[in-house]
Amino acid sequence: MPAEPSIVNAARVKDEFLDLVSISSLSKREGAIARRLQAILEDMGASVEVDGAGERVGGDTGNLLARFAGNKTGAPPFLLSAHMDTVGPAGAIRPVVEGDIIRTDRTSVLGGDDKAGIVAILEAIRVLRERGIPHGDVELVLSICEESGLRGAKHFDTGRLRSHRGLVLDVDGVCELITRAPAANHLSVTIHGLAAHAGICPEQGMSAIQIAAEAIAGMKLGRVDEETTANLGVIQGGLAGNIVPDCVVVRGETRSLTVEKLEAQTAHMRERFEGVVAGRSVRVGGRLHQARAEVEVRRQYEVLDVRDDAPIVRLVRAAAAALGRSCRIRATGGGSDANVWASRGLEIANLGCGMHEVHTVNEWIDIKDVVVTAELVLEAVRLNAA
Ligand SMILES: [Zn+2]
């Protein structure tokens, strides 16, 4: 623990966290929290703009870009970023407070993912300004629809940013910095067999379900290697128990920290489906029917891969050291807006902000961890101007 008492206001952090998590903000329904945050940010002295991403995704607000003017000339601008939306269930959130521990009544998620990040950023900026601590311009992007395919960030025009460097706050852990995160491909496979009466003439059909089963049974899935994962998460098809099914749709994904491994695993999954259908055909009434697989692959996001000696990593390490802490540098298997910012050429890493058991109704947070995160952000912004 730092020897000196924190200059971060823990009571204010707790109050603001409870305020923000109590506002439901499912993806595409971030309007209420965006208006609340815009009011808070303008009250803090920021200029705030809302972009047009909301219309693009069919939501009720766009991304927020807030700009705080620095008080030190010549200091480089710094980007801070978090997301406003949460996964469900989150129709009504009733936080349960036990000292510094905040959890839900187990009927909803808490939304500490990512409101812990938002609160840590707000508190850090507030203290910087209240105390007149020297800092450069701070740009803050609060995105929509992170939880639904990073779509808010993807529709954000990063040409509007002056910062070249910054932090996303959107991951578990405290005093931990994510510098590597996977690229991901989404796969959608439609297998076409041939329908037939299952009792009278099954030999005149080709079961798309059986073809899919054979392809999947020979497929590497789950943890493929220490950097690569793969999953088939949806399978839909068939009409009735007495019809040989002519169509099945299978959807899934693969991710890897290394793009070559991502491409290799994607090719493996594609080849399993294409290889099995190639060997399946049936002749009915003089006509040859060949089974087919349509495989669609869509890149969901690019890798995050920041060198250990990159300035942003050294900055966060130095900030942690100034607080008497050490910062763990690690990889994650999840994507975040940091992947999008990195693909646009920003030097960005993802700082842990204390969230626990996210995307479940057991989600909880310890306010002390959000306070530490705010201290780290404050120190990083200060050192960036030093
Ligand atoms: Zn998140």
Short mmCIF file of C-alpha atoms and ligand atoms in Angstrom, two decimals:
data_model
loop_
_atom_site.label_atom_id
_atom_site.label_comp_id
_atom_site.label_asym_id
_atom_site.label_seq_id
_atom_site.Cartn_x
_atom_site.Cartn_y
_atom_site.Cartn_z
CA MET A 1 0.00 0.00 0.00
CA PRO A 2 1.18 3.54 -0.60
CA ALA A 3 2.67 5.12 2.51
CA GLU A 4 0.78 8.37 2.08
CA PRO A 5 -2.98 8.64 2.27
CA SER A 6 -4.59 8.51 -1.17
CA ILE A 7 -5.51 11.76 -2.84
CA VAL A 8 -8.33 9.86 -4.52
CA ASN A 9 -11.68 10.32 -2.80
CA ALA A 10 -12.88 6.78 -2.02
CA ALA A 11 -16.34 7.89 -0.84
CA ARG A 12 -16.88 9.78 -4.08
CA VAL A 13 -15.73 6.75 -6.10
CA LYS A 14 -18.22 4.55 -4.28
CA ASP A 15 -21.12 7.00 -4.71
CA GLU A 16 -20.41 7.49 -8.40
CA PHE A 17 -20.06 3.76 -8.99
CA LEU A 18 -23.44 3.11 -7.34
CA ASP A 19 -24.99 5.96 -9.33
CA LEU A 20 -23.71 4.65 -12.68
CA VAL A 21 -24.37 0.94 -12.17
CA SER A 22 -27.95 1.74 -11.17
CA ILE A 23 -28.57 3.07 -14.71
CA SER A 24 -29.35 0.16 -17.03
CA SER A 25 -27.25 0.40 -20.21
CA LEU A 26 -27.59 -2.67 -22.40
CA SER A 27 -25.91 -2.50 -25.81
CA LYS A 28 -27.83 -0.12 -28.11
CA ARG A 29 -29.61 1.22 -25.02
CA GLU A 30 -26.87 3.44 -23.64
CA GLY A 31 -28.85 6.68 -24.07
CA ALA A 32 -29.67 7.21 -20.38
CA ILE A 33 -26.13 6.61 -19.14
CA ALA A 34 -24.66 8.67 -21.99
CA ARG A 35 -26.79 11.66 -20.96
CA ARG A 36 -25.77 11.19 -17.33
CA LEU A 37 -22.09 10.95 -18.25
CA GLN A 38 -22.29 13.94 -20.57
CA ALA A 39 -23.70 16.01 -17.69
CA ILE A 40 -20.96 14.78 -15.32
CA LEU A 41 -18.20 15.45 -17.86
CA GLU A 42 -19.45 18.94 -18.76
CA ASP A 43 -19.73 19.71 -15.06
CA MET A 44 -16.07 18.68 -14.76
CA GLY A 45 -15.16 21.14 -17.50
CA ALA A 46 -14.96 18.89 -20.56
CA SER A 47 -16.27 19.62 -24.03
CA VAL A 48 -18.36 16.61 -25.05
CA GLU A 49 -19.43 15.41 -28.49
CA VAL A 50 -21.70 12.49 -29.37
CA ASP A 51 -20.89 10.82 -32.70
CA GLY A 52 -23.19 9.16 -35.22
CA ALA A 53 -22.37 5.56 -34.30
CA GLY A 54 -25.78 5.14 -32.64
CA GLU A 55 -27.60 5.49 -35.98
CA ARG A 56 -25.16 3.09 -37.61
CA VAL A 57 -25.88 0.31 -35.10
CA GLY A 58 -29.55 1.08 -34.43
CA GLY A 59 -28.93 2.31 -30.90
CA ASP A 60 -30.18 5.30 -28.92
CA THR A 61 -26.89 7.21 -28.59
CA GLY A 62 -23.48 7.39 -30.20
CA ASN A 63 -20.03 7.22 -28.63
CA LEU A 64 -19.00 10.09 -26.35
CA LEU A 65 -15.77 11.97 -26.98
CA ALA A 66 -14.87 14.27 -24.09
CA ARG A 67 -11.89 16.62 -24.21
CA PHE A 68 -10.22 18.10 -21.16
CA ALA A 69 -7.72 20.87 -21.77
CA GLY A 70 -4.38 20.31 -20.09
CA ASN A 71 -2.69 22.84 -17.84
CA LYS A 72 0.84 22.15 -19.03
CA THR A 73 1.88 23.39 -22.44
CA GLY A 74 3.81 21.01 -24.62
CA ALA A 75 2.64 17.89 -22.79
CA PRO A 76 1.44 15.14 -25.16
CA PRO A 77 -2.29 14.40 -25.18
CA PHE A 78 -3.40 11.14 -23.59
CA LEU A 79 -6.36 8.90 -24.45
CA LEU A 80 -8.51 7.17 -21.84
CA SER A 81 -11.26 4.82 -22.97
CA ALA A 82 -13.99 2.61 -21.51
CA HIS A 83 -17.38 1.34 -22.68
CA MET A 84 -20.83 2.39 -21.53
CA ASP A 85 -22.82 -0.73 -22.42
CA THR A 86 -23.20 -3.93 -20.40
CA VAL A 87 -24.36 -7.46 -21.13
CA GLY A 88 -27.66 -8.68 -19.68
CA PRO A 89 -29.58 -9.50 -17.63
CA ALA A 90 -29.59 -5.82 -16.73
CA GLY A 91 -33.16 -4.55 -16.97
CA ALA A 92 -33.08 -3.33 -13.37
CA ILE A 93 -29.91 -3.33 -11.30
CA ARG A 94 -30.14 -3.33 -7.53
CA PRO A 95 -26.63 -3.14 -6.07
CA VAL A 96 -26.07 -4.73 -2.67
CA VAL A 97 -23.47 -2.89 -0.58
CA GLU A 98 -21.43 -4.62 2.11
CA GLY A 99 -18.76 -2.15 3.14
CA ASP A 100 -16.49 -1.74 0.12
CA ILE A 101 -17.86 -4.84 -1.61
CA ILE A 102 -20.63 -4.18 -4.10
CA ARG A 103 -22.49 -6.99 -5.79
CA THR A 104 -25.96 -7.54 -7.21
CA ASP A 105 -29.09 -9.13 -5.79
CA ARG A 106 -28.26 -11.95 -8.25
CA THR A 107 -31.06 -11.07 -10.67
CA SER A 108 -28.80 -9.04 -12.95
CA VAL A 109 -25.19 -8.37 -13.81
CA LEU A 110 -23.62 -5.50 -11.87
CA GLY A 111 -22.15 -3.68 -14.85
CA GLY A 112 -18.80 -3.11 -13.14
CA ASP A 113 -17.74 -4.18 -16.63
CA ASP A 114 -17.15 -1.49 -17.56
CA LYS A 115 -18.42 1.14 -15.11
CA ALA A 116 -15.48 0.44 -12.79
CA GLY A 117 -13.27 1.67 -15.63
CA ILE A 118 -15.43 4.73 -16.24
CA VAL A 119 -15.48 5.66 -12.54
CA ALA A 120 -11.71 5.23 -12.16
CA ILE A 121 -11.14 7.52 -15.15
CA LEU A 122 -13.60 10.18 -13.93
CA GLU A 123 -12.06 10.23 -10.46
CA ALA A 124 -8.51 10.43 -11.80
CA ILE A 125 -9.36 13.43 -14.01
CA ARG A 126 -11.30 15.12 -11.20
CA VAL A 127 -8.37 14.90 -8.78
CA LEU A 128 -5.90 16.10 -11.44
CA ARG A 129 -8.00 19.19 -12.02
CA GLU A 130 -8.99 19.87 -8.41
CA ARG A 131 -5.38 19.78 -7.30
CA GLY A 132 -4.00 21.57 -10.33
CA ILE A 133 -1.63 18.67 -11.01
CA PRO A 134 0.29 19.32 -14.25
CA HIS A 135 -1.14 17.30 -17.15
CA GLY A 136 -1.56 17.51 -20.90
CA ASP A 137 -4.86 17.34 -22.78
CA VAL A 138 -6.90 14.28 -21.91
CA GLU A 139 -9.22 12.75 -24.48
CA LEU A 140 -11.86 10.37 -23.19
CA VAL A 141 -13.80 8.00 -25.46
CA LEU A 142 -16.79 6.26 -23.87
CA SER A 143 -18.03 3.75 -26.40
CA ILE A 144 -21.32 2.04 -27.12
CA CYS A 145 -21.83 -1.60 -28.12
CA GLU A 146 -18.46 -2.93 -26.96
CA GLU A 147 -20.26 -6.06 -25.79
CA SER A 148 -21.85 -6.60 -29.19
CA GLY A 149 -18.82 -6.94 -31.40
CA LEU A 150 -16.90 -3.73 -30.47
CA ARG A 151 -19.27 -2.00 -32.88
CA GLY A 152 -19.18 1.40 -31.19
CA ALA A 153 -15.40 1.60 -31.41
CA LYS A 154 -15.43 0.29 -34.99
CA HIS A 155 -17.74 3.17 -36.00
CA PHE A 156 -15.69 5.76 -34.11
CA ASP A 157 -13.56 8.03 -36.30
CA THR A 158 -10.15 7.87 -34.61
CA GLY A 159 -9.04 10.69 -36.94
CA ARG A 160 -10.77 12.96 -34.43
CA LEU A 161 -8.21 12.06 -31.76
CA ARG A 162 -5.02 14.00 -31.17
CA SER A 163 -3.61 11.36 -28.79
CA HIS A 164 -1.22 8.73 -30.04
CA ARG A 165 -1.06 6.83 -26.79
CA GLY A 166 -3.40 5.84 -24.00
CA LEU A 167 -5.23 3.28 -21.94
CA VAL A 168 -8.43 1.32 -22.21
CA LEU A 169 -9.80 0.36 -18.80
CA ASP A 170 -11.80 -2.80 -19.39
CA VAL A 171 -10.43 -5.97 -17.85
CA ASP A 172 -10.25 -7.84 -14.55
CA GLY A 173 -7.26 -7.64 -12.23
CA VAL A 174 -5.78 -4.73 -10.31
CA CYS A 175 -2.48 -3.15 -11.21
CA GLU A 176 -2.37 -5.47 -14.23
CA LEU A 177 -1.82 -4.36 -17.80
CA ILE A 178 -2.97 -6.32 -20.82
CA THR A 179 -0.57 -5.86 -23.70
CA ARG A 180 -1.61 -8.85 -25.81
CA ALA A 181 -5.11 -9.85 -26.86
CA PRO A 182 -6.20 -12.14 -29.68
CA ALA A 183 -7.50 -11.46 -33.15
CA ALA A 184 -10.77 -13.27 -33.81
CA ASN A 185 -12.56 -14.75 -36.81
CA HIS A 186 -16.26 -15.50 -36.84
CA LEU A 187 -17.32 -18.52 -38.89
CA SER A 188 -20.75 -19.25 -40.31
CA VAL A 189 -21.12 -22.53 -42.17
CA THR A 190 -24.20 -23.63 -44.09
CA ILE A 191 -24.22 -27.29 -45.06
CA HIS A 192 -26.53 -28.36 -47.85
CA GLY A 193 -27.49 -32.03 -48.05
CA LEU A 194 -30.64 -33.40 -49.67
CA ALA A 195 -34.08 -33.91 -48.14
CA ALA A 196 -35.85 -37.26 -48.38
CA HIS A 197 -38.51 -39.24 -46.53
CA ALA A 198 -36.65 -40.81 -43.63
CA GLY A 199 -38.70 -44.05 -43.67
CA ILE A 200 -39.49 -44.63 -47.32
CA CYS A 201 -36.33 -43.55 -49.16
CA PRO A 202 -33.53 -42.35 -46.86
CA GLU A 203 -31.01 -43.49 -49.48
CA GLN A 204 -32.29 -40.68 -51.71
CA GLY A 205 -31.25 -38.08 -49.16
CA MET A 206 -28.07 -36.71 -47.60
CA SER A 207 -28.30 -35.73 -43.95
CA ALA A 208 -26.80 -32.31 -43.38
CA ILE A 209 -26.77 -33.09 -39.66
CA GLN A 210 -24.70 -36.21 -40.18
CA ILE A 211 -22.30 -34.36 -42.46
CA ALA A 212 -21.90 -31.60 -39.86
CA ALA A 213 -21.37 -34.17 -37.12
CA GLU A 214 -18.62 -35.91 -39.06
CA ALA A 215 -16.88 -32.63 -39.86
CA ILE A 216 -17.09 -31.44 -36.25
CA ALA A 217 -16.04 -34.77 -34.72
CA GLY A 218 -12.68 -34.46 -36.47
CA MET A 219 -12.16 -30.82 -35.58
CA LYS A 220 -9.75 -29.31 -33.05
CA LEU A 221 -11.89 -27.18 -30.73
CA GLY A 222 -11.60 -25.64 -27.27
CA ARG A 223 -8.04 -24.75 -26.34
CA VAL A 224 -6.09 -25.45 -29.49
CA ASP A 225 -2.76 -24.25 -28.08
CA GLU A 226 -1.69 -21.76 -25.44
CA GLU A 227 -2.38 -18.84 -27.79
CA THR A 228 -5.35 -20.17 -29.74
CA THR A 229 -8.95 -21.14 -28.97
CA ALA A 230 -11.87 -22.31 -31.13
CA ASN A 231 -15.55 -22.86 -30.49
CA LEU A 232 -18.70 -23.82 -32.35
CA GLY A 233 -21.45 -22.18 -30.36
CA VAL A 234 -24.63 -22.52 -32.44
CA ILE A 235 -26.08 -25.30 -34.56
CA GLN A 236 -29.46 -25.00 -36.22
CA GLY A 237 -31.17 -27.17 -38.76
CA GLY A 238 -33.64 -29.84 -39.69
CA LEU A 239 -37.41 -29.77 -39.87
CA ALA A 240 -38.81 -32.98 -38.39
CA GLY A 241 -37.76 -36.37 -37.13
CA ASN A 242 -39.04 -38.08 -40.26
CA ILE A 243 -37.25 -35.89 -42.79
CA VAL A 244 -33.62 -36.38 -43.79
CA PRO A 245 -32.38 -32.83 -43.07
CA ASP A 246 -31.16 -30.91 -46.09
CA CYS A 247 -29.70 -27.91 -44.30
CA VAL A 248 -27.73 -27.14 -41.15
CA VAL A 249 -26.16 -23.85 -40.10
CA VAL A 250 -23.20 -23.94 -37.71
CA ARG A 251 -21.72 -20.79 -36.21
CA GLY A 252 -18.58 -20.33 -34.18
CA GLU A 253 -15.29 -18.56 -33.84
CA THR A 254 -11.58 -18.93 -33.41
CA ARG A 255 -9.13 -16.57 -31.72
CA SER A 256 -5.39 -16.41 -31.44
CA LEU A 257 -2.71 -14.08 -30.16
CA THR A 258 -0.80 -14.92 -33.36
CA VAL A 259 -2.40 -14.14 -36.71
CA GLU A 260 -0.70 -17.09 -38.48
CA LYS A 261 -2.20 -19.48 -35.93
CA LEU A 262 -5.59 -17.81 -36.34
CA GLU A 263 -5.43 -18.35 -40.09
CA ALA A 264 -4.24 -21.94 -39.68
CA GLN A 265 -7.07 -22.81 -37.30
CA THR A 266 -9.61 -21.06 -39.55
CA ALA A 267 -8.33 -23.06 -42.53
CA HIS A 268 -8.54 -26.27 -40.50
CA MET A 269 -12.17 -25.61 -39.59
CA ARG A 270 -13.03 -24.69 -43.17
CA GLU A 271 -11.28 -27.79 -44.54
CA ARG A 272 -13.12 -30.12 -42.15
CA PHE A 273 -16.48 -28.97 -43.53
CA GLU A 274 -15.36 -28.73 -47.17
CA GLY A 275 -13.54 -32.05 -47.00
CA VAL A 276 -16.50 -33.99 -45.64
CA VAL A 277 -19.03 -32.55 -48.11
CA ALA A 278 -16.66 -33.27 -51.03
CA GLY A 279 -17.04 -36.97 -50.30
CA ARG A 280 -20.82 -36.88 -50.15
CA SER A 281 -23.12 -37.20 -53.13
CA VAL A 282 -26.20 -39.20 -54.06
CA ARG A 283 -27.77 -40.11 -57.43
CA VAL A 284 -31.54 -39.74 -57.51
CA GLY A 285 -33.52 -40.36 -60.71
CA GLY A 286 -30.44 -40.14 -62.87
CA ARG A 287 -29.28 -36.86 -61.38
CA LEU A 288 -26.19 -36.51 -59.19
CA HIS A 289 -26.61 -34.34 -56.10
CA GLN A 290 -23.42 -33.11 -54.46
CA ALA A 291 -23.41 -31.97 -50.83
CA ARG A 292 -22.11 -28.41 -50.37
CA ALA A 293 -20.72 -26.27 -47.60
CA GLU A 294 -20.81 -22.47 -47.72
CA VAL A 295 -18.21 -21.20 -45.29
CA GLU A 296 -18.22 -17.49 -44.43
CA VAL A 297 -15.33 -16.12 -42.40
CA ARG A 298 -15.42 -12.59 -41.01
CA ARG A 299 -12.57 -10.96 -39.09
CA GLN A 300 -14.10 -9.61 -35.89
CA TYR A 301 -11.07 -7.71 -34.66
CA GLU A 302 -7.30 -7.55 -34.98
CA VAL A 303 -4.67 -8.47 -32.41
CA LEU A 304 -3.48 -6.24 -29.63
CA ASP A 305 0.26 -6.69 -29.38
CA VAL A 306 2.26 -4.08 -27.49
CA ARG A 307 5.96 -4.59 -26.90
CA ASP A 308 7.09 -4.88 -23.28
CA ASP A 309 9.41 -1.90 -23.75
CA ALA A 310 6.80 0.31 -25.45
CA PRO A 311 6.40 3.78 -23.89
CA ILE A 312 2.85 3.03 -22.68
CA VAL A 313 4.07 -0.04 -20.78
CA ARG A 314 6.99 1.86 -19.26
CA LEU A 315 4.62 4.66 -18.30
CA VAL A 316 2.21 2.37 -16.43
CA ARG A 317 5.08 0.52 -14.76
CA ALA A 318 6.51 3.84 -13.61
CA ALA A 319 3.09 4.95 -12.35
CA ALA A 320 2.73 1.73 -10.35
CA ALA A 321 6.24 2.11 -8.94
CA ALA A 322 5.45 5.68 -7.87
CA LEU A 323 2.56 4.22 -5.85
CA GLY A 324 4.80 1.56 -4.32
CA ARG A 325 3.27 -1.18 -6.44
CA SER A 326 4.37 -3.44 -9.24
CA CYS A 327 2.37 -3.87 -12.39
CA ARG A 328 1.90 -7.30 -13.90
CA ILE A 329 2.04 -7.40 -17.71
CA ARG A 330 -0.03 -10.17 -19.28
CA ALA A 331 -2.12 -11.46 -22.18
CA THR A 332 -5.85 -12.16 -22.28
CA GLY A 333 -8.11 -14.35 -24.41
CA GLY A 334 -10.75 -11.63 -24.76
CA GLY A 335 -11.06 -8.75 -27.20
CA SER A 336 -11.87 -5.16 -26.23
CA ASP A 337 -11.98 -1.69 -27.74
CA ALA A 338 -8.19 -1.73 -27.26
CA ASN A 339 -7.98 -4.13 -30.23
CA VAL A 340 -9.80 -1.58 -32.39
CA TRP A 341 -7.71 1.41 -31.22
CA ALA A 342 -4.53 -0.60 -31.79
CA SER A 343 -5.61 -1.52 -35.32
CA ARG A 344 -5.97 2.23 -36.00
CA GLY A 345 -2.36 2.85 -35.04
CA LEU A 346 -2.76 4.00 -31.43
CA GLU A 347 -0.30 2.74 -28.83
CA ILE A 348 -2.79 1.36 -26.35
CA ALA A 349 -2.95 -1.20 -23.55
CA ASN A 350 -5.81 -2.41 -21.37
CA LEU A 351 -5.55 -1.65 -17.64
CA GLY A 352 -7.30 -3.88 -15.08
CA CYS A 353 -9.95 -2.12 -13.02
CA GLY A 354 -10.97 -4.69 -10.43
CA MET A 355 -14.07 -6.27 -11.97
CA HIS A 356 -14.87 -9.84 -10.89
CA GLU A 357 -17.04 -12.64 -12.32
CA VAL A 358 -18.17 -10.40 -15.15
CA HIS A 359 -20.99 -11.41 -17.50
CA THR A 360 -22.67 -13.30 -14.62
CA VAL A 361 -25.20 -12.38 -11.95
CA ASN A 362 -22.47 -13.08 -9.38
CA GLU A 363 -20.46 -10.08 -10.56
CA TRP A 364 -18.91 -8.03 -7.73
CA ILE A 365 -16.33 -5.39 -7.08
CA ASP A 366 -14.23 -4.07 -4.22
CA ILE A 367 -14.26 -0.26 -4.27
CA LYS A 368 -10.70 -0.29 -2.90
CA ASP A 369 -9.59 -1.78 -6.23
CA VAL A 370 -11.31 1.01 -8.18
CA VAL A 371 -9.54 3.53 -5.96
CA VAL A 372 -6.15 1.95 -6.71
CA THR A 373 -7.02 1.99 -10.42
CA ALA A 374 -7.92 5.70 -10.24
CA GLU A 375 -4.58 6.38 -8.51
CA LEU A 376 -2.74 4.54 -11.28
CA VAL A 377 -4.56 6.42 -14.05
CA LEU A 378 -3.92 9.73 -12.31
CA GLU A 379 -0.22 8.93 -11.95
CA ALA A 380 0.06 7.70 -15.56
CA VAL A 381 -1.50 10.92 -16.91
CA ARG A 382 0.74 13.00 -14.63
CA LEU A 383 3.90 11.15 -15.69
CA ASN A 384 2.89 11.38 -19.36
CA ALA A 385 3.21 15.16 -18.99
CA ALA A 386 6.38 15.08 -16.88
ZN ZN B 1 -15.97 -4.82 -20.83
#
